[in-house]
Amino acid sequence: MALLITDECISCGACLPECPNEAIFETRSDAEGKGHHVGDGQGVGDNIYIITHDRCTECVGHFDEPQCAAVCPVDNCCISDPAYPETTDVLMEKAKTLNPDKAIDKSKIWSGVRN
């Protein structure tokens, strides 16, 4: 399942360089302008950062926890997006596809992944 950034976002930018899949964008229009789908109701008004579900792997294969949530100074700002449930296997395959030149570690899965 992809993660989403809630409207509690303070647009600090801490998450941007941490995402291994470049799934985070400063605005909804920036993401959509690059051809990515943004979930309904996310990034409305272009005043919060957004995560595109087509690029988010919840850091599966890269880290033991989602890096956006780990570095975010706002509690519960980066949460699981219930509109896009994905299993560990799907997230792992997506990580491999998005990062063909990076090593993907099958042991890097966090406890919040829904299977």
GROMACS .gro file of N, CA, C and O in nm:
model
  460
    1MET      N    1   0.084  -0.116   0.000
    1MET     CA    2   0.000   0.000   0.000
    1MET      C    3   0.089   0.122   0.000
    1MET      O    4   0.191   0.125   0.066
    2ALA      N    5   0.055   0.217  -0.073
    2ALA     CA    6   0.129   0.342  -0.074
    2ALA      C    7   0.101   0.418   0.056
    2ALA      O    8   0.004   0.391   0.126
    3LEU      N    9   0.189   0.510   0.084
    3LEU     CA   10   0.167   0.599   0.197
    3LEU      C   11   0.107   0.728   0.144
    3LEU      O   12   0.111   0.755   0.024
    4LEU      N   13   0.051   0.806   0.234
    4LEU     CA   14   0.002   0.937   0.196
    4LEU      C   15   0.044   1.037   0.302
    4LEU      O   16   0.074   1.000   0.416
    5ILE      N   17   0.050   1.162   0.263
    5ILE     CA   18   0.085   1.270   0.355
    5ILE      C   19  -0.044   1.342   0.390
    5ILE      O   20  -0.118   1.385   0.302
    6THR      N   21  -0.071   1.353   0.518
    6THR     CA   22  -0.194   1.415   0.563
    6THR      C   23  -0.187   1.567   0.553
    6THR      O   24  -0.080   1.625   0.529
    7ASP      N   25  -0.299   1.632   0.579
    7ASP     CA   26  -0.302   1.778   0.573
    7ASP      C   27  -0.234   1.842   0.693
    7ASP      O   28  -0.231   1.965   0.706
    8GLU      N   29  -0.172   1.760   0.778
    8GLU     CA   30  -0.091   1.812   0.888
    8GLU      C   31   0.048   1.853   0.839
    8GLU      O   32   0.126   1.911   0.913
    9CYS      N   33   0.078   1.824   0.714
    9CYS     CA   34   0.209   1.853   0.655
    9CYS      C   35   0.243   2.002   0.669
    9CYS      O   36   0.159   2.089   0.643
   10ILE      N   37   0.367   2.030   0.711
   10ILE     CA   38   0.412   2.168   0.726
   10ILE      C   39   0.505   2.209   0.611
   10ILE      O   40   0.567   2.314   0.615
   11SER      N   41   0.513   2.125   0.509
   11SER     CA   42   0.595   2.152   0.389
   11SER      C   43   0.740   2.184   0.422
   11SER      O   44   0.799   2.274   0.364
   12CYS      N   45   0.797   2.108   0.515
   12CYS     CA   46   0.936   2.134   0.557
   12CYS      C   47   1.038   2.077   0.458
   12CYS      O   48   1.152   2.121   0.454
   13GLY      N   49   0.998   1.977   0.380
   13GLY     CA   50   1.087   1.920   0.281
   13GLY      C   51   1.179   1.811   0.331
   13GLY      O   52   1.260   1.759   0.255
   14ALA      N   53   1.168   1.771   0.457
   14ALA     CA   54   1.257   1.669   0.513
   14ALA      C   55   1.244   1.535   0.440
   14ALA      O   56   1.341   1.462   0.425
   15CYS      N   57   1.126   1.505   0.393
   15CYS     CA   58   1.101   1.376   0.329
   15CYS      C   59   1.155   1.364   0.186
   15CYS      O   60   1.189   1.254   0.142
   16LEU      N   61   1.162   1.474   0.115
   16LEU     CA   62   1.199   1.469  -0.027
   16LEU      C   63   1.327   1.392  -0.057
   16LEU      O   64   1.324   1.300  -0.139
   17PRO      N   65   1.438   1.425   0.007
   17PRO     CA   66   1.562   1.354  -0.029
   17PRO      C   67   1.570   1.211   0.027
   17PRO      O   68   1.658   1.135  -0.013
   18GLU      N   69   1.479   1.175   0.115
   18GLU     CA   70   1.484   1.044   0.180
   18GLU      C   71   1.416   0.933   0.100
   18GLU      O   72   1.445   0.816   0.120
   19CYS      N   73   1.328   0.969   0.009
   19CYS     CA   74   1.251   0.868  -0.064
   19CYS      C   75   1.338   0.798  -0.168
   19CYS      O   76   1.387   0.861  -0.261
   20PRO      N   77   1.354   0.665  -0.156
   20PRO     CA   78   1.438   0.592  -0.251
   20PRO      C   79   1.375   0.577  -0.390
   20PRO      O   80   1.443   0.538  -0.485
   21ASN      N   81   1.246   0.609  -0.401
   21ASN     CA   82   1.174   0.591  -0.527
   21ASN      C   83   1.133   0.722  -0.593
   21ASN      O   84   1.062   0.719  -0.693
   22GLU      N   85   1.172   0.834  -0.533
   22GLU     CA   86   1.132   0.965  -0.583
   22GLU      C   87   0.981   0.973  -0.600
   22GLU      O   88   0.929   1.020  -0.703
   23ALA      N   89   0.909   0.928  -0.498
   23ALA     CA   90   0.763   0.926  -0.501
   23ALA      C   91   0.701   1.050  -0.438
   23ALA      O   92   0.580   1.067  -0.444
   24ILE      N   93   0.782   1.136  -0.378
   24ILE     CA   94   0.730   1.253  -0.307
   24ILE      C   95   0.750   1.378  -0.393
   24ILE      O   96   0.857   1.399  -0.448
   25PHE      N   97   0.645   1.458  -0.398
   25PHE     CA   98   0.648   1.582  -0.475
   25PHE      C   99   0.600   1.697  -0.387
   25PHE      O  100   0.520   1.678  -0.296
   26GLU      N  101   0.649   1.817  -0.418
   26GLU     CA  102   0.611   1.935  -0.339
   26GLU      C  103   0.464   1.971  -0.354
   26GLU      O  104   0.404   2.022  -0.260
   27THR      N  105   0.407   1.946  -0.472
   27THR     CA  106   0.267   1.981  -0.494
   27THR      C  107   0.198   1.874  -0.578
   27THR      O  108   0.262   1.799  -0.651
   28ARG      N  109   0.067   1.872  -0.567
   28ARG     CA  110  -0.014   1.782  -0.648
   28ARG      C  111   0.008   1.810  -0.797
   28ARG      O  112   0.027   1.719  -0.877
   29SER      N  113   0.006   1.938  -0.835
   29SER     CA  114   0.020   1.973  -0.977
   29SER      C  115   0.158   1.935  -1.030
   29SER      O  116   0.171   1.897  -1.147
   30ASP      N  117   0.261   1.940  -0.946
   30ASP     CA  118   0.395   1.898  -0.988
   30ASP      C  119   0.395   1.749  -1.021
   30ASP      O  120   0.446   1.707  -1.125
   31ALA      N  121   0.335   1.669  -0.935
   31ALA     CA  122   0.329   1.524  -0.958
   31ALA      C  123   0.246   1.491  -1.081
   31ALA      O  124   0.287   1.412  -1.166
   32GLU      N  125   0.129   1.553  -1.092
   32GLU     CA  126   0.042   1.525  -1.206
   32GLU      C  127   0.104   1.575  -1.335
   32GLU      O  128   0.089   1.513  -1.440
   33GLY      N  129   0.177   1.684  -1.329
   33GLY     CA  130   0.245   1.737  -1.446
   33GLY      C  131   0.352   1.643  -1.499
   33GLY      O  132   0.389   1.648  -1.616
   34LYS      N  133   0.403   1.555  -1.411
   34LYS     CA  134   0.503   1.457  -1.452
   34LYS      C  135   0.439   1.321  -1.482
   34LYS      O  136   0.508   1.220  -1.493
   35GLY      N  137   0.306   1.320  -1.491
   35GLY     CA  138   0.235   1.199  -1.532
   35GLY      C  139   0.203   1.102  -1.421
   35GLY      O  140   0.165   0.988  -1.449
   36HIS      N  141   0.213   1.143  -1.295
   36HIS     CA  142   0.184   1.053  -1.183
   36HIS      C  143   0.043   1.075  -1.132
   36HIS      O  144  -0.008   1.187  -1.131
   37HIS      N  145  -0.019   0.968  -1.086
   37HIS     CA  146  -0.153   0.976  -1.030
   37HIS      C  147  -0.146   1.014  -0.882
   37HIS      O  148  -0.062   0.961  -0.809
   38VAL      N  149  -0.231   1.102  -0.841
   38VAL     CA  150  -0.241   1.143  -0.702
   38VAL      C  151  -0.380   1.105  -0.654
   38VAL      O  152  -0.479   1.128  -0.723
   39GLY      N  153  -0.389   1.046  -0.537
   39GLY     CA  154  -0.516   1.002  -0.482
   39GLY      C  155  -0.615   1.115  -0.462
   39GLY      O  156  -0.576   1.230  -0.439
   40ASP      N  157  -0.743   1.084  -0.470
   40ASP     CA  158  -0.848   1.183  -0.450
   40ASP      C  159  -0.833   1.251  -0.314
   40ASP      O  160  -0.809   1.185  -0.213
   41GLY      N  161  -0.843   1.381  -0.314
   41GLY     CA  162  -0.838   1.458  -0.191
   41GLY      C  163  -0.699   1.486  -0.137
   41GLY      O  164  -0.684   1.553  -0.036
   42GLN      N  165  -0.596   1.435  -0.203
   42GLN     CA  166  -0.459   1.457  -0.155
   42GLN      C  167  -0.397   1.579  -0.222
   42GLN      O  168  -0.413   1.600  -0.342
   43GLY      N  169  -0.328   1.658  -0.144
   43GLY     CA  170  -0.258   1.774  -0.197
   43GLY      C  171  -0.350   1.881  -0.253
   43GLY      O  172  -0.311   1.958  -0.339
   44VAL      N  173  -0.473   1.885  -0.204
   44VAL     CA  174  -0.569   1.983  -0.253
   44VAL      C  175  -0.518   2.123  -0.224
   44VAL      O  176  -0.475   2.153  -0.113
   45GLY      N  177  -0.522   2.208  -0.323
   45GLY     CA  178  -0.477   2.345  -0.307
   45GLY      C  179  -0.327   2.361  -0.318
   45GLY      O  180  -0.274   2.469  -0.298
   46ASP      N  181  -0.256   2.253  -0.349
   46ASP     CA  182  -0.111   2.258  -0.365
   46ASP      C  183  -0.039   2.315  -0.244
   46ASP      O  184   0.060   2.386  -0.257
   47ASN      N  185  -0.090   2.287  -0.123
   47ASN     CA  186  -0.024   2.342  -0.006
   47ASN      C  187   0.042   2.238   0.083
   47ASN      O  188   0.094   2.273   0.188
   48ILE      N  189   0.038   2.111   0.045
   48ILE     CA  190   0.111   2.008   0.119
   48ILE      C  191   0.182   1.917   0.021
   48ILE      O  192   0.144   1.906  -0.096
   49TYR      N  193   0.286   1.852   0.068
   49TYR     CA  194   0.358   1.756  -0.015
   49TYR      C  195   0.269   1.635  -0.038
   49TYR      O  196   0.177   1.608   0.039
   50ILE      N  197   0.296   1.562  -0.144
   50ILE     CA  198   0.217   1.443  -0.174
   50ILE      C  199   0.309   1.327  -0.212
   50ILE      O  200   0.423   1.346  -0.252
   51ILE      N  201   0.254   1.207  -0.195
   51ILE     CA  202   0.323   1.083  -0.234
   51ILE      C  203   0.240   1.019  -0.344
   51ILE      O  204   0.120   1.000  -0.329
   52THR      N  205   0.304   0.988  -0.456
   52THR     CA  206   0.232   0.922  -0.565
   52THR      C  207   0.233   0.771  -0.542
   52THR      O  208   0.338   0.712  -0.517
   53HIS      N  209   0.115   0.712  -0.547
   53HIS     CA  210   0.105   0.569  -0.517
   53HIS      C  211   0.175   0.483  -0.620
   53HIS      O  212   0.219   0.373  -0.589
   54ASP      N  213   0.188   0.531  -0.742
   54ASP     CA  214   0.253   0.449  -0.844
   54ASP      C  215   0.403   0.436  -0.824
   54ASP      O  216   0.466   0.348  -0.880
   55ARG      N  217   0.463   0.521  -0.740
   55ARG     CA  218   0.607   0.514  -0.713
   55ARG      C  219   0.638   0.472  -0.569
   55ARG      O  220   0.752   0.438  -0.538
   56CYS      N  221   0.540   0.476  -0.481
   56CYS     CA  222   0.565   0.445  -0.339
   56CYS      C  223   0.567   0.294  -0.316
   56CYS      O  224   0.475   0.223  -0.352
   57THR      N  225   0.674   0.248  -0.252
   57THR     CA  226   0.685   0.107  -0.213
   57THR      C  227   0.691   0.093  -0.062
   57THR      O  228   0.727  -0.013  -0.011
   58GLU      N  229   0.658   0.201   0.010
   58GLU     CA  230   0.666   0.204   0.156
   58GLU      C  231   0.808   0.171   0.203
   58GLU      O  232   0.829   0.120   0.311
   59CYS      N  233   0.904   0.194   0.117
   59CYS     CA  234   1.047   0.168   0.140
   59CYS      C  235   1.080   0.019   0.151
   59CYS      O  236   1.192  -0.018   0.189
   60VAL      N  237   0.984  -0.068   0.117
   60VAL     CA  238   1.009  -0.212   0.115
   60VAL      C  239   1.125  -0.239   0.018
   60VAL      O  240   1.130  -0.184  -0.091
   61GLY      N  241   1.217  -0.321   0.062
   61GLY     CA  242   1.334  -0.354  -0.019
   61GLY      C  243   1.450  -0.259  -0.001
   61GLY      O  244   1.561  -0.286  -0.044
   62HIS      N  245   1.423  -0.145   0.064
   62HIS     CA  246   1.526  -0.044   0.085
   62HIS      C  247   1.560  -0.021   0.233
   62HIS      O  248   1.675  -0.010   0.269
   63PHE      N  249   1.455  -0.009   0.316
   63PHE     CA  250   1.473   0.024   0.458
   63PHE      C  251   1.377  -0.057   0.544
   63PHE      O  252   1.280  -0.113   0.494
   64ASP      N  253   1.403  -0.057   0.675
   64ASP     CA  254   1.317  -0.129   0.770
   64ASP      C  255   1.194  -0.050   0.810
   64ASP      O  256   1.110  -0.100   0.885
   65GLU      N  257   1.182   0.074   0.762
   65GLU     CA  258   1.065   0.156   0.791
   65GLU      C  259   1.055   0.263   0.682
   65GLU      O  260   1.155   0.297   0.619
   66PRO      N  261   0.936   0.317   0.660
   66PRO     CA  262   0.922   0.423   0.561
   66PRO      C  263   1.003   0.546   0.604
   66PRO      O  264   0.986   0.597   0.713
   67GLN      N  265   1.089   0.589   0.516
   67GLN     CA  266   1.179   0.699   0.550
   67GLN      C  267   1.107   0.833   0.562
   67GLN      O  268   1.148   0.917   0.641
   68CYS      N  269   1.001   0.854   0.487
   68CYS     CA  270   0.927   0.980   0.497
   68CYS      C  271   0.873   0.997   0.639
   68CYS      O  272   0.885   1.104   0.699
   69ALA      N  273   0.816   0.890   0.693
   69ALA     CA  274   0.761   0.895   0.829
   69ALA      C  275   0.873   0.906   0.932
   69ALA      O  276   0.858   0.975   1.034
   70ALA      N  277   0.986   0.841   0.907
   70ALA     CA  278   1.097   0.843   1.002
   70ALA      C  279   1.157   0.982   1.020
   70ALA      O  280   1.197   1.018   1.130
   71VAL      N  281   1.162   1.061   0.913
   71VAL     CA  282   1.225   1.193   0.923
   71VAL      C  283   1.125   1.306   0.943
   71VAL      O  284   1.165   1.419   0.972
   72CYS      N  285   0.999   1.279   0.930
   72CYS     CA  286   0.897   1.383   0.941
   72CYS      C  287   0.888   1.434   1.085
   72CYS      O  288   0.876   1.355   1.179
   73PRO      N  289   0.892   1.567   1.103
   73PRO     CA  290   0.882   1.623   1.238
   73PRO      C  291   0.738   1.625   1.292
   73PRO      O  292   0.717   1.655   1.410
   74VAL      N  293   0.641   1.590   1.209
   74VAL     CA  294   0.500   1.591   1.250
   74VAL      C  295   0.455   1.447   1.272
   74VAL      O  296   0.465   1.364   1.181
   75ASP      N  297   0.406   1.416   1.391
   75ASP     CA  298   0.358   1.281   1.421
   75ASP      C  299   0.241   1.243   1.331
   75ASP      O  300   0.149   1.322   1.309
   76ASN      N  301   0.243   1.121   1.282
   76ASN     CA  302   0.136   1.064   1.201
   76ASN      C  303   0.101   1.147   1.078
   76ASN      O  304  -0.015   1.154   1.039
   77CYS      N  305   0.199   1.208   1.018
   77CYS     CA  306   0.178   1.287   0.896
   77CYS      C  307   0.188   1.198   0.772
   77CYS      O  308   0.119   1.221   0.674
   78CYS      N  309   0.273   1.097   0.776
   78CYS     CA  310   0.290   1.001   0.666
   78CYS      C  311   0.227   0.870   0.712
   78CYS      O  312   0.281   0.803   0.801
   79ILE      N  313   0.113   0.836   0.652
   79ILE     CA  314   0.036   0.719   0.697
   79ILE      C  315   0.003   0.629   0.578
   79ILE      O  316   0.015   0.670   0.463
   80SER      N  317  -0.041   0.507   0.607
   80SER     CA  318  -0.081   0.415   0.502
   80SER      C  319  -0.205   0.469   0.432
   80SER      O  320  -0.297   0.518   0.495
   81ASP      N  321  -0.205   0.459   0.301
   81ASP     CA  322  -0.318   0.505   0.220
   81ASP      C  323  -0.413   0.387   0.200
   81ASP      O  324  -0.381   0.294   0.127
   82PRO      N  325  -0.530   0.390   0.262
   82PRO     CA  326  -0.622   0.277   0.251
   82PRO      C  327  -0.676   0.255   0.110
   82PRO      O  328  -0.725   0.148   0.078
   83ALA      N  329  -0.663   0.353   0.024
   83ALA     CA  330  -0.714   0.340  -0.113
   83ALA      C  331  -0.623   0.253  -0.200
   83ALA      O  332  -0.665   0.209  -0.308
   84TYR      N  333  -0.499   0.228  -0.156
   84TYR     CA  334  -0.404   0.154  -0.238
   84TYR      C  335  -0.337   0.043  -0.159
   84TYR      O  336  -0.216   0.048  -0.134
   85PRO      N  337  -0.412  -0.061  -0.120
   85PRO     CA  338  -0.350  -0.172  -0.048
   85PRO      C  339  -0.265  -0.257  -0.141
   85PRO      O  340  -0.306  -0.290  -0.252
   86GLU      N  341  -0.144  -0.288  -0.096
   86GLU     CA  342  -0.054  -0.373  -0.174
   86GLU      C  343   0.017  -0.467  -0.079
   86GLU      O  344   0.053  -0.429   0.032
   87THR      N  345   0.041  -0.589  -0.124
   87THR     CA  346   0.110  -0.687  -0.042
   87THR      C  347   0.261  -0.663  -0.047
   87THR      O  348   0.310  -0.591  -0.134
   88THR      N  349   0.332  -0.729   0.040
   88THR     CA  350   0.477  -0.721   0.041
   88THR      C  351   0.534  -0.762  -0.094
   88THR      O  352   0.624  -0.697  -0.146
   89ASP      N  353   0.481  -0.870  -0.153
   89ASP     CA  354   0.531  -0.917  -0.282
   89ASP      C  355   0.513  -0.812  -0.391
   89ASP      O  356   0.602  -0.789  -0.473
   90VAL      N  357   0.398  -0.747  -0.392
   90VAL     CA  358   0.372  -0.643  -0.492
   90VAL      C  359   0.466  -0.525  -0.472
   90VAL      O  360   0.524  -0.472  -0.567
   91LEU      N  361   0.484  -0.484  -0.347
   91LEU     CA  362   0.573  -0.371  -0.317
   91LEU      C  363   0.718  -0.405  -0.353
   91LEU      O  364   0.792  -0.321  -0.406
   92MET      N  365   0.759  -0.528  -0.328
   92MET     CA  366   0.895  -0.572  -0.361
   92MET      C  367   0.917  -0.569  -0.512
   92MET      O  368   1.020  -0.521  -0.560
   93GLU      N  369   0.821  -0.618  -0.588
   93GLU     CA  370   0.832  -0.616  -0.734
   93GLU      C  371   0.834  -0.473  -0.787
   93GLU      O  372   0.908  -0.442  -0.879
   94LYS      N  373   0.752  -0.387  -0.728
   94LYS     CA  374   0.752  -0.247  -0.769
   94LYS      C  375   0.887  -0.184  -0.741
   94LYS      O  376   0.940  -0.108  -0.823
   95ALA      N  377   0.946  -0.215  -0.625
   95ALA     CA  378   1.079  -0.161  -0.590
   95ALA      C  379   1.183  -0.205  -0.693
   95ALA      O  380   1.267  -0.125  -0.735
   96LYS      N  381   1.177  -0.331  -0.734
   96LYS     CA  382   1.272  -0.382  -0.833
   96LYS      C  383   1.253  -0.312  -0.968
   96LYS      O  384   1.349  -0.278  -1.035
   97THR      N  385   1.130  -0.293  -1.007
   97THR     CA  386   1.099  -0.229  -1.135
   97THR      C  387   1.142  -0.083  -1.136
   97THR      O  388   1.200  -0.035  -1.234
   98LEU      N  389   1.115  -0.012  -1.028
   98LEU     CA  390   1.150   0.130  -1.019
   98LEU      C  391   1.299   0.154  -1.005
   98LEU      O  392   1.348   0.262  -1.040
   99ASN      N  393   1.370   0.056  -0.952
   99ASN     CA  394   1.513   0.071  -0.922
   99ASN      C  395   1.594  -0.045  -0.979
   99ASN      O  396   1.657  -0.120  -0.904
  100PRO      N  397   1.598  -0.060  -1.110
  100PRO     CA  398   1.668  -0.175  -1.168
  100PRO      C  399   1.818  -0.178  -1.140
  100PRO      O  400   1.878  -0.286  -1.143
  101ASP      N  401   1.876  -0.065  -1.107
  101ASP     CA  402   2.020  -0.060  -1.082
  101ASP      C  403   2.056  -0.061  -0.933
  101ASP      O  404   2.174  -0.055  -0.898
  102LYS      N  405   1.956  -0.069  -0.847
  102LYS     CA  406   1.981  -0.070  -0.702
  102LYS      C  407   1.961  -0.211  -0.648
  102LYS      O  408   1.878  -0.287  -0.697
  103ALA      N  409   2.036  -0.243  -0.544
  103ALA     CA  410   2.017  -0.371  -0.476
  103ALA      C  411   1.890  -0.363  -0.391
  103ALA      O  412   1.875  -0.270  -0.312
  104ILE      N  413   1.801  -0.458  -0.409
  104ILE     CA  414   1.678  -0.464  -0.331
  104ILE      C  415   1.693  -0.578  -0.232
  104ILE      O  416   1.720  -0.692  -0.270
  105ASP      N  417   1.676  -0.547  -0.104
  105ASP     CA  418   1.696  -0.644   0.003
  105ASP      C  419   1.562  -0.699   0.049
  105ASP      O  420   1.480  -0.625   0.106
  106LYS      N  421   1.538  -0.827   0.026
  106LYS     CA  422   1.410  -0.889   0.061
  106LYS      C  423   1.381  -0.888   0.211
  106LYS      O  424   1.268  -0.908   0.252
  107SER      N  425   1.482  -0.865   0.293
  107SER     CA  426   1.461  -0.862   0.438
  107SER      C  427   1.416  -0.724   0.488
  107SER      O  428   1.378  -0.709   0.603
  108LYS      N  429   1.420  -0.624   0.401
  108LYS     CA  430   1.383  -0.488   0.439
  108LYS      C  431   1.232  -0.468   0.421
  108LYS      O  432   1.184  -0.424   0.318
  109ILE      N  433   1.159  -0.506   0.524
  109ILE     CA  434   1.012  -0.495   0.524
  109ILE      C  435   0.971  -0.448   0.663
  109ILE      O  436   1.014  -0.503   0.763
  110TRP      N  437   0.886  -0.347   0.668
  110TRP     CA  438   0.844  -0.297   0.799
  110TRP      C  439   0.713  -0.363   0.843
  110TRP      O  440   0.640  -0.420   0.763
  111SER      N  441   0.686  -0.356   0.970
  111SER     CA  442   0.571  -0.426   1.029
  111SER      C  443   0.435  -0.373   0.984
  111SER      O  444   0.335  -0.439   0.999
  112GLY      N  445   0.431  -0.253   0.927
  112GLY     CA  446   0.304  -0.194   0.887
  112GLY      C  447   0.254  -0.235   0.751
  112GLY      O  448   0.144  -0.200   0.712
  113VAL      N  449   0.332  -0.314   0.676
  113VAL     CA  450   0.289  -0.358   0.544
  113VAL      C  451   0.171  -0.454   0.561
  113VAL      O  452   0.176  -0.546   0.642
  114ARG      N  453   0.068  -0.429   0.484
  114ARG     CA  454  -0.052  -0.515   0.492
  114ARG      C  455  -0.040  -0.629   0.393
  114ARG      O  456  -0.011  -0.609   0.276
  115ASN      N  457  -0.062  -0.749   0.440
  115ASN     CA  458  -0.058  -0.866   0.352
  115ASN      C  459  -0.189  -0.940   0.353
  115ASN      O  460  -0.266  -0.935   0.438
   0.00000   0.00000   0.00000
